[in-house]
Tab-separated table of C-alpha atoms in Angstrom:
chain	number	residue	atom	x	y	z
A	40	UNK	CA	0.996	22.282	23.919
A	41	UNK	CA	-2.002	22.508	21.850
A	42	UNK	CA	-2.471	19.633	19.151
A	43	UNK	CA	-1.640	20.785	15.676
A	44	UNK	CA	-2.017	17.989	12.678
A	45	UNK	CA	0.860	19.326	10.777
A	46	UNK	CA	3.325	18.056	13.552
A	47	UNK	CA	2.814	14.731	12.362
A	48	UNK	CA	1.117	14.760	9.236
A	49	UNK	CA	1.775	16.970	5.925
A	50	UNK	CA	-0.570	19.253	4.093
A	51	UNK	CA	-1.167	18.000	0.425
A	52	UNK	CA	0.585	20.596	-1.987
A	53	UNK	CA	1.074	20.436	-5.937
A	54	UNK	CA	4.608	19.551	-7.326
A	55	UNK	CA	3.149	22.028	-10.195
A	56	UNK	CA	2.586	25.289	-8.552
A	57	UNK	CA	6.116	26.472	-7.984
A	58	UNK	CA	7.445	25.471	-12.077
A	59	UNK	CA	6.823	27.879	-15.104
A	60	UNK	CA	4.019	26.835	-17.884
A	61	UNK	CA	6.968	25.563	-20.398
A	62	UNK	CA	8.218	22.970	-17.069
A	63	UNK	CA	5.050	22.011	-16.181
A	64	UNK	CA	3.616	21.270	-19.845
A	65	UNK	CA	7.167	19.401	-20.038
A	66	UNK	CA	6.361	16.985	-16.983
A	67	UNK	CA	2.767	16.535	-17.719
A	68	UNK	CA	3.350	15.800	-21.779
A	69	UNK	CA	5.716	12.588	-20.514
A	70	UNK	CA	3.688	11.603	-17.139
A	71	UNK	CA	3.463	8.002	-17.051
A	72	UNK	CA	0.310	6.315	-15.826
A	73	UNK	CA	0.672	3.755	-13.705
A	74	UNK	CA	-2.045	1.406	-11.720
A	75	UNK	CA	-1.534	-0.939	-8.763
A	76	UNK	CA	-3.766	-3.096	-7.067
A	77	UNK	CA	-3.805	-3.323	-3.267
A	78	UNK	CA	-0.515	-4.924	-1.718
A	79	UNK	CA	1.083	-4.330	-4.996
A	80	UNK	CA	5.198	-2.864	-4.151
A	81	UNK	CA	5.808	0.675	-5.891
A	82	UNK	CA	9.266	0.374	-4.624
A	83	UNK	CA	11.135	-1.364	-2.433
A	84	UNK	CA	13.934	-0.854	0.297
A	85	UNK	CA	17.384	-0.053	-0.829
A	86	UNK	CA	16.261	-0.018	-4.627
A	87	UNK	CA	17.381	3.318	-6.126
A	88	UNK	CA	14.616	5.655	-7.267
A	89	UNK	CA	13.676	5.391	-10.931
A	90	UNK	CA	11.683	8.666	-10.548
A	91	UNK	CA	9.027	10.832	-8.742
A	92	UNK	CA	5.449	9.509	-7.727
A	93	UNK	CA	2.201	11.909	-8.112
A	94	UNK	CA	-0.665	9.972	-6.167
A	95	UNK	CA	-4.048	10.354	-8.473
A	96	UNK	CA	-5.923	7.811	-6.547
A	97	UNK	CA	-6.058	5.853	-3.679
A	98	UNK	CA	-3.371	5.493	-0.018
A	99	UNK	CA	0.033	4.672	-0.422
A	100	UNK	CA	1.919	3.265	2.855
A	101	UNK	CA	5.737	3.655	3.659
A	102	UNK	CA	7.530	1.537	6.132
A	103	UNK	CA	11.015	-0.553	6.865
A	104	UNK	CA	10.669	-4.555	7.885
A	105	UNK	CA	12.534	-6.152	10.798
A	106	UNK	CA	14.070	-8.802	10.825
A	107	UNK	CA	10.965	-11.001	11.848
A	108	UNK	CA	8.717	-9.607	9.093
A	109	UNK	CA	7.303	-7.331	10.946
A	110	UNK	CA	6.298	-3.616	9.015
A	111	UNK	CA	7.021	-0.175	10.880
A	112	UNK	CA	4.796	1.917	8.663
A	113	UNK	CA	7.070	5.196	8.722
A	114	UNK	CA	4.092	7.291	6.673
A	115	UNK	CA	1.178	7.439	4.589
A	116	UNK	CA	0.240	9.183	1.693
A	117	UNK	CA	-2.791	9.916	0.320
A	118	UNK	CA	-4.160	11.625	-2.994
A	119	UNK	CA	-2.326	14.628	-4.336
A	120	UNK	CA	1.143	13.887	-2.324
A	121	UNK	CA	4.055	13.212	-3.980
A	122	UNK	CA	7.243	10.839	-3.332
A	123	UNK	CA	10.238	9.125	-4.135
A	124	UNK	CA	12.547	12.284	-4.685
A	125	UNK	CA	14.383	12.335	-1.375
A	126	UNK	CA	16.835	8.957	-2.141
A	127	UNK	CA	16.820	10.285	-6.109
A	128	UNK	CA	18.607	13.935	-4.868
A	129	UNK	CA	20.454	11.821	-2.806
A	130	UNK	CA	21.936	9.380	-5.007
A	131	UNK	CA	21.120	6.700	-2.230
A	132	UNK	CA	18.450	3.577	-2.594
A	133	UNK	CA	15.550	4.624	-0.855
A	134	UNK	CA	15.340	3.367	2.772
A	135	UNK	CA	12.110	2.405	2.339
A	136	UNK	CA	9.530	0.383	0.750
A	137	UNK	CA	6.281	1.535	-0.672
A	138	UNK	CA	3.066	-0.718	-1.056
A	139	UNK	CA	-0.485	0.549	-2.439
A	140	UNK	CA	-2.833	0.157	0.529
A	141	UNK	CA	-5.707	0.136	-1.740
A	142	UNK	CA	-6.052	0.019	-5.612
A	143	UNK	CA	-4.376	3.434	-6.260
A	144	UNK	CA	-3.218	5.126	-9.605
A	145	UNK	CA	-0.205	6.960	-10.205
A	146	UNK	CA	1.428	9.746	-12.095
A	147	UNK	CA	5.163	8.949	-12.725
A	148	UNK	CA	8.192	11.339	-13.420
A	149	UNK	CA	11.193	9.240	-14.979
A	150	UNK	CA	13.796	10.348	-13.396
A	151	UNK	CA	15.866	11.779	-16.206
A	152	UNK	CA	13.056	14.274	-17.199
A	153	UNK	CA	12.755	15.455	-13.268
A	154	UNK	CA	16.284	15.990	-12.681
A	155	UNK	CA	16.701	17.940	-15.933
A	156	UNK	CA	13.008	20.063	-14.930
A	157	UNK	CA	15.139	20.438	-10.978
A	158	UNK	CA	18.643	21.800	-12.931
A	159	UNK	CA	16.619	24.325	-14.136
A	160	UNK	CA	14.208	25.458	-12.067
A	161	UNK	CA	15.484	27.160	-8.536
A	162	UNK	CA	11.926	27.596	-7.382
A	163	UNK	CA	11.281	24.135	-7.815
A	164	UNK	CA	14.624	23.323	-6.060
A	165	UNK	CA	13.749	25.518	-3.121
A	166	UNK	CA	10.424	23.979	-2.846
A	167	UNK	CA	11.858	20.112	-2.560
A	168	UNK	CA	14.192	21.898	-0.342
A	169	UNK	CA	11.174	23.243	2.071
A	170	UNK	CA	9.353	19.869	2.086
A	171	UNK	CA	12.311	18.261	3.172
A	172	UNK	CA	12.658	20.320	5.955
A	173	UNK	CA	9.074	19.822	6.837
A	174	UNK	CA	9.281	16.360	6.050
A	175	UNK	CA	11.901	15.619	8.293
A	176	UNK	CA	10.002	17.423	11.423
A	177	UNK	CA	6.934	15.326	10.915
A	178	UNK	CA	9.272	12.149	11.385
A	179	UNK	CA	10.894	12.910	14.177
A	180	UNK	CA	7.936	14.438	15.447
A	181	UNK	CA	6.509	11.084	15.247
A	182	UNK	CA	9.101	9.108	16.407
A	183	UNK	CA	9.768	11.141	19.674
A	184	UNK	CA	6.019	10.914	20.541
A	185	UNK	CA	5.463	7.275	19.811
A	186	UNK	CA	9.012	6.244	21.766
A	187	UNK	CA	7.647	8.011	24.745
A	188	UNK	CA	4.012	7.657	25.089
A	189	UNK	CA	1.726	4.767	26.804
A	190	UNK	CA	0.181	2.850	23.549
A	191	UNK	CA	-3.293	4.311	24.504
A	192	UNK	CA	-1.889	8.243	23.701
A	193	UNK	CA	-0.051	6.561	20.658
A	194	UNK	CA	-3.278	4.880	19.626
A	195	UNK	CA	-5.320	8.014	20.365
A	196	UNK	CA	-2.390	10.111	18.412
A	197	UNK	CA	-2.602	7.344	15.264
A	198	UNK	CA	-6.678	8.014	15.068
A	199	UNK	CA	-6.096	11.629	14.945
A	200	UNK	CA	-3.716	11.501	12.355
A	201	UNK	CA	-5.236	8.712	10.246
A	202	UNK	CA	-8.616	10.735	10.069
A	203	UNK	CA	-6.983	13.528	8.531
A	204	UNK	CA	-4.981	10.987	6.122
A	205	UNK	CA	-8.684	9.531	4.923
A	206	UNK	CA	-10.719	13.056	5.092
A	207	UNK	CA	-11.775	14.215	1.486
A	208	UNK	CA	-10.954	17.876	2.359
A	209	UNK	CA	-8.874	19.567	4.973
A	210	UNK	CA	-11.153	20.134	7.749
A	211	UNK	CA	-10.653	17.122	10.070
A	212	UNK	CA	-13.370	17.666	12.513
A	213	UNK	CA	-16.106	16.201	10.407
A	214	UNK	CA	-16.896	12.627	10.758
A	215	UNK	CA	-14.842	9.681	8.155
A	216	UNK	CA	-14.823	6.019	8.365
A	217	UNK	CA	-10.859	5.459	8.725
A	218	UNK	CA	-10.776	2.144	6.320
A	219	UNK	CA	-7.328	0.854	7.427
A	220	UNK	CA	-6.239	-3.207	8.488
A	221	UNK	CA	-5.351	-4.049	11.837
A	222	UNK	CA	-2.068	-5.243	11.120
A	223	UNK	CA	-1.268	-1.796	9.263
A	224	UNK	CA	-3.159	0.082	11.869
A	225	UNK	CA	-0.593	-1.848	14.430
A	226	UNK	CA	2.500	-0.918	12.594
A	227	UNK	CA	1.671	2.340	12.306
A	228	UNK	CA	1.640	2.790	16.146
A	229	UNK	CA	3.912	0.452	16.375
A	230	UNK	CA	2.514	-1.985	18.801
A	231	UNK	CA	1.683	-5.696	18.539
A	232	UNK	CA	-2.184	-6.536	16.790
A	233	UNK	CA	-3.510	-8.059	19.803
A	234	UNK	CA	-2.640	-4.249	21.874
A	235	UNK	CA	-4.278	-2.805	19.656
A	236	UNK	CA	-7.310	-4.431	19.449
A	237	UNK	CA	-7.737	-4.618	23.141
A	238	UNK	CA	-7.335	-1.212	22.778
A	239	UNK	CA	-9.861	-0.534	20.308
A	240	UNK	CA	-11.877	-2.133	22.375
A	241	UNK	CA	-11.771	0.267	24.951
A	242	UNK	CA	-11.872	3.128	23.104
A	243	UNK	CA	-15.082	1.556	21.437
A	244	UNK	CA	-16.348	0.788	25.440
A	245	UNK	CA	-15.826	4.715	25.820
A	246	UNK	CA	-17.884	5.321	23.074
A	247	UNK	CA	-14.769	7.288	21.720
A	248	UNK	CA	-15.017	5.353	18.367
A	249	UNK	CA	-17.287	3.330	16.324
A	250	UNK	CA	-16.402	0.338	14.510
A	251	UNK	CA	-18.147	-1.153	11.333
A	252	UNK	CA	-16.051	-4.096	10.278
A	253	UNK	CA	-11.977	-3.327	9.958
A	254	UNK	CA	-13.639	0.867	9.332
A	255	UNK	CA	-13.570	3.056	12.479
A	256	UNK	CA	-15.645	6.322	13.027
A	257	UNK	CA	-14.146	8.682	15.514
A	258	UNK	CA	-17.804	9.808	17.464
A	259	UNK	CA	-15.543	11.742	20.344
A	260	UNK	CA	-12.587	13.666	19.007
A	261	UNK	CA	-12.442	16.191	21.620
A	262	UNK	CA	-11.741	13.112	23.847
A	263	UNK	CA	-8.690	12.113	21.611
A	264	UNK	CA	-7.621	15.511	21.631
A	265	UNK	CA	-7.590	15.763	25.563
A	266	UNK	CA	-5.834	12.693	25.385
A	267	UNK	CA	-2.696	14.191	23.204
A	268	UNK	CA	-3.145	17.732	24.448
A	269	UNK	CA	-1.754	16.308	27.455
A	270	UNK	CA	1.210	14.659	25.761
C-alpha cells in the first residue's frame, strides 16, 4: 500500500469555518489567552475538560504514563489544531494528559460558551462528528502499525510523521530540522531511549538523516518511504 500521511497524522483545519459570523464573533469575543512554557501540563489524565484548546503557537504532546513513569505519547499537535472536546461531549475525564513541548500559546473555549455555540450549530456538530471519525482512524492506524512492526519501520514511520508535524506548510517533501527530545522521540515510537539512539545511529550511518544536536534533518526520504511502503 502506498504511504499516505493522513493515515497517521491529521490535516490542520479551522474550528471556525463550519459556524455562522454571529457563532464565530461569539467564540472569538470570549477566547481566553493562555501561555505555557515548555513541560508546563495543559491538562492532565482523568481531569474533566474545562473547555476546547485552539493551538496559536508552538507543539503540544498527548500521551498516558505507566506505571513506571514511563510516557506513551498517543499524538502531537501542532499550530492551528484543536483539542480537548472529545472527553467534554463525552462527559468523561479525558484519558489523557497534555504537556507543551515547547513554549506554546493558546486560544481557550470555556466550556459553557462551546457547548451552548455546539447546541446550536448542526454544522459545527457534524464537523466534531467527522474529526472524530478521522481521529479515531489515525489512532488505531498507529497503534496497529507500531504493535506489529520491527522498531527500525516504527522509527522510520515516527520520522515521516514527525516531519510533517514540524513542516511550516503542507508539503512534506521539503527539508525541516525535526526539533524533538530523545526521550519524547522514544515514547512516541514507543521503544526504550537507548533503541532508539542506536537506531539513529544507523539511520545517520546510512546517511538517511542528519543530526545537529537533539534536531534531525531527513536527507533521504524516499529511503524512509521504501521502508514503510513495504509495511
Amino acid at each position: 500500500m502506498e504511504f499516505t500521511i493522513n493515515r497517521y497524522h491529521l490535516t490542520s483545519t479551522s474550528l471556525f469555518d463550519c459556524l455562522s459570523y454571529n457563532e464565530e464573533q461569539l467564540i472569538k469575543d470570549k477566547l481566553i489567552r493562555k501561555e505555557y512554557i515548555k513541560g508546563e501540563y495543559l491538562f492532565n489524565e482523568k481531569s474533566y475538560s474545562k473547555g476546547v484548546y485552539l493551538l496559536k503557537k508552538g507543539k503540544v504532546k498527548i500521551f498516558q504514563t505507566n506505571s513506571e513513569g514511563k510516557q506513551s505519547i498517543v499524538y502531537i499537535y501542532k499550530k492551528g489544531d484543536y483539542f480537548g472536546y472529545r472527553p467534554l461531549l463525552a462527559n468523561q475525564p479525558h484519558p489523557v494528559s497534555a504537556v507543551a513541548m515547547d513554549n506554546a500559546i493558546v486560544s481557550f473555549i470555556p466550556k459553557e460558551l462551546f457547548l451552548s455555540v455546539l447546541d446550536k450549530s448542526s454544522t459545527l456538530a457534524q464537523k466534531l462528528l467527522e474529526n472524530l471519525s478521522m481521529e479515531f482512524s489515525v489512532w488505531i492506524n498507529k497503534m496497529t502499525i507500531f504493535s506489529q512492526y520491527s522498531v527500525k519501520e516504527r522509527v522510520a514511520l515516527s520520522l515521516l510523521i514527525l516531519n510533517q508535524v514540524y513542516q511550516r506548510n503542507e508539503d512534506s517533501t521539503k527539508p525541516v530540522f525535526i526539533s524533538i527530545n530523545r526521550d519524547d522521540f522514544a515514547g512516541f515510537v514507543g521503544t526504550a531511549k537507548e533503541t532508539l539512539v542506536r537506531m539513529l545511529r544507523i539511520f545517520k550511518d546510512e546517511r538517511i538523516i542528519t543530526t545537529q544536536g537533539t534536531k534531525i534533518l531527513i536527507v533521504k526520504y524516499r529511503a524512509l518511504l521504501n521502508m514503510v511502503n513495504e509495511m
